C-alpha positions as CSV (number, residue, x, y, z in Angstrom):
1,M,26.3,5.2,-6.7
2,V,24.6,5.0,-3.3
3,K,24.0,1.5,-1.9
4,N,20.7,0.6,-0.3
5,K,20.5,0.7,3.5
6,T,21.1,-2.6,5.1
7,K,17.8,-4.5,5.7
8,Q,16.7,-4.1,9.2
9,V,15.1,-7.1,10.9
10,A,11.9,-6.8,12.9
11,L,12.8,-7.5,16.5
12,D,10.4,-7.7,19.5
13,D,11.3,-7.2,23.2
14,T,12.1,-10.9,23.6
15,D,14.5,-10.9,20.7
16,L,16.2,-7.8,22.1
17,A,16.5,-9.5,25.5
18,I,18.0,-12.6,23.9
19,L,20.6,-10.4,22.1
20,A,21.4,-8.6,25.4
21,L,21.9,-11.8,27.3
22,L,24.1,-13.4,24.5
23,Q,26.3,-10.3,24.3
24,E,26.7,-10.5,28.1
25,D,27.6,-14.2,27.9
26,A,27.7,-16.0,24.6
27,S,28.4,-19.3,26.3
28,I,24.9,-19.3,28.0
29,S,23.0,-22.5,27.2
30,N,19.6,-22.5,25.6
31,A,18.2,-23.9,28.8
32,Q,19.7,-21.1,30.9
33,L,18.6,-18.5,28.3
34,S,15.0,-19.8,28.3
35,E,15.0,-19.8,32.1
36,R,16.3,-16.2,32.3
37,L,13.6,-15.1,29.8
38,S,10.8,-17.2,31.4
39,L,10.3,-18.7,28.0
40,S,10.0,-22.4,27.2
41,L,13.0,-24.1,25.7
42,T,11.8,-24.7,22.1
43,P,10.5,-21.2,21.3
44,C,13.7,-19.8,22.8
45,W,15.8,-22.0,20.6
46,R,13.7,-21.1,17.5
47,R,14.2,-17.4,18.2
48,R,17.9,-17.7,18.7
49,K,18.2,-19.8,15.5
50,R,16.2,-17.2,13.6
51,L,18.5,-14.4,14.8
52,E,21.5,-16.4,13.6
53,E,19.9,-17.3,10.2
54,E,18.9,-13.7,9.6
55,G,22.4,-12.5,10.4
56,V,21.6,-10.5,13.4
57,I,23.9,-12.8,15.3
58,K,27.0,-13.1,13.1
59,D,29.1,-15.4,15.3
60,Y,30.2,-16.2,18.8
61,Q,33.6,-15.5,20.3
62,A,35.5,-15.3,23.5
63,N,36.8,-11.8,24.4
64,L,40.5,-12.1,25.2
65,D,42.7,-9.8,27.2
66,R,45.3,-8.8,24.6
67,K,47.9,-7.7,27.2
68,M,47.8,-11.1,28.9
69,L,48.7,-12.5,25.4
70,G,51.7,-10.2,25.2
71,L,50.0,-7.8,22.7
72,D,51.0,-4.5,24.4
73,I,50.8,-2.2,21.4
74,M,47.6,-1.0,19.9
75,A,48.0,1.3,16.9
76,F,45.4,3.2,14.9
77,V,46.7,3.5,11.4
78,H,45.5,6.0,8.8
79,V,46.2,4.8,5.3
80,R,45.9,7.2,2.3
81,F,46.0,6.2,-1.4
82,A,47.6,8.3,-4.1
83,I,45.1,7.3,-6.8
84,H,41.6,5.9,-6.3
85,T,40.8,4.9,-9.9
86,D,43.1,1.8,-10.0
87,H,42.5,-1.5,-8.2
88,A,45.1,-0.8,-5.5
89,P,42.4,-0.1,-2.8
90,D,40.6,-3.4,-3.6
91,A,43.8,-5.3,-3.5
92,F,44.7,-3.6,-0.1
93,E,41.3,-4.6,1.3
94,A,41.8,-8.2,0.3
95,V,45.2,-8.3,2.0
96,V,44.0,-6.6,5.1
97,K,41.2,-9.1,5.6
98,E,43.7,-11.9,5.9
99,L,46.1,-10.1,8.4
100,P,45.7,-11.4,12.0
101,Q,47.3,-8.3,13.4
102,V,44.5,-6.1,12.1
103,L,41.5,-6.1,14.4
104,S,39.4,-3.8,12.2
105,C,39.7,-1.9,8.9
106,H,37.3,0.8,8.0
107,K,37.0,2.8,4.7
108,I,36.5,6.4,6.1
109,T,36.0,10.0,5.1
110,G,38.5,12.7,5.7
111,D,42.2,13.0,5.1
112,A,42.8,9.2,5.1
113,D,41.0,6.5,3.1
114,Y,41.3,3.7,5.7
115,L,41.5,3.4,9.4
116,L,43.1,0.2,10.8
117,Q,43.2,-1.0,14.4
118,V,46.4,-3.1,14.7
119,L,47.8,-5.1,17.6
120,A,51.5,-6.0,18.1
121,E,53.7,-7.4,20.8
122,D,56.0,-4.4,21.0
123,L,57.3,-1.4,18.9
124,D,59.8,-3.5,17.0
125,S,57.1,-6.0,15.9
126,Y,54.8,-3.1,15.0
127,S,57.6,-1.5,13.0
128,E,58.2,-4.8,11.2
129,F,54.5,-5.0,10.3
130,V,54.4,-1.5,8.9
131,E,57.7,-2.0,6.9
132,S,57.1,-5.6,5.6
133,V,53.4,-5.5,5.1
134,L,51.8,-2.1,4.9
135,R,54.6,-0.3,3.0
136,R,54.6,-3.0,0.4
137,Q,51.0,-2.5,-0.7
138,L,50.7,-0.7,-4.1
139,G,49.2,2.7,-4.3
140,I,49.6,3.8,-0.7
141,A,50.7,7.5,-0.5
142,S,51.0,7.7,3.3
143,I,50.7,5.8,6.5
144,Q,50.2,7.6,9.8
145,S,50.1,5.7,13.1
146,S,48.8,6.8,16.4
147,L,49.7,4.5,19.4
148,A,47.2,4.0,22.2
149,L,48.6,5.2,25.5
150,R,45.8,3.7,27.6
151,E,42.5,2.0,26.8
152,V,39.6,3.9,28.3
153,K,36.9,1.7,26.8
154,A,37.2,-1.3,24.6
155,T,34.1,-3.4,23.7
156,S,32.5,-5.1,20.7
157,R,29.1,-5.0,22.3
158,V,26.5,-3.2,20.3
159,A,24.1,-0.9,22.1
160,I,20.7,-2.6,21.7
161,P,18.1,0.0,20.7
162,K,15.1,0.4,23.0
163,R,11.7,-0.3,21.6
164,D,9.0,2.4,21.9
């Protein structure tokens, strides 16, 4: 069964400019935002509120430096299930959603079923995570880890499409 494509929201140039500015600095006040856009305060606030209500803006967060927090290991983990007809993948997804070490989890195509991005303080703590959490999940046939040697680019900013 193929799911419908996610509903796309109609956005004009001002909406796109709001999104770009908020991705640059989510702590910007509505007054600063309206000033930067040469838009009066109330219409600017309404647009921002609409973008939030429609789900274009999902949430706001501070981007932290993981290494300054002592999280020196970043692992990309390929997880493959032996059988896909039971409920093990669903149970796995429910567990992964609650794990603070997991930055992202994607169901993927190819040799693996899932790709996880995991942070850990060091190799010992990463090993403990794999042994005490991942290996205990039912139905997993294999776990393959790749450790990041160097971050070349790391962002959560979405490239905002240009309007024609």
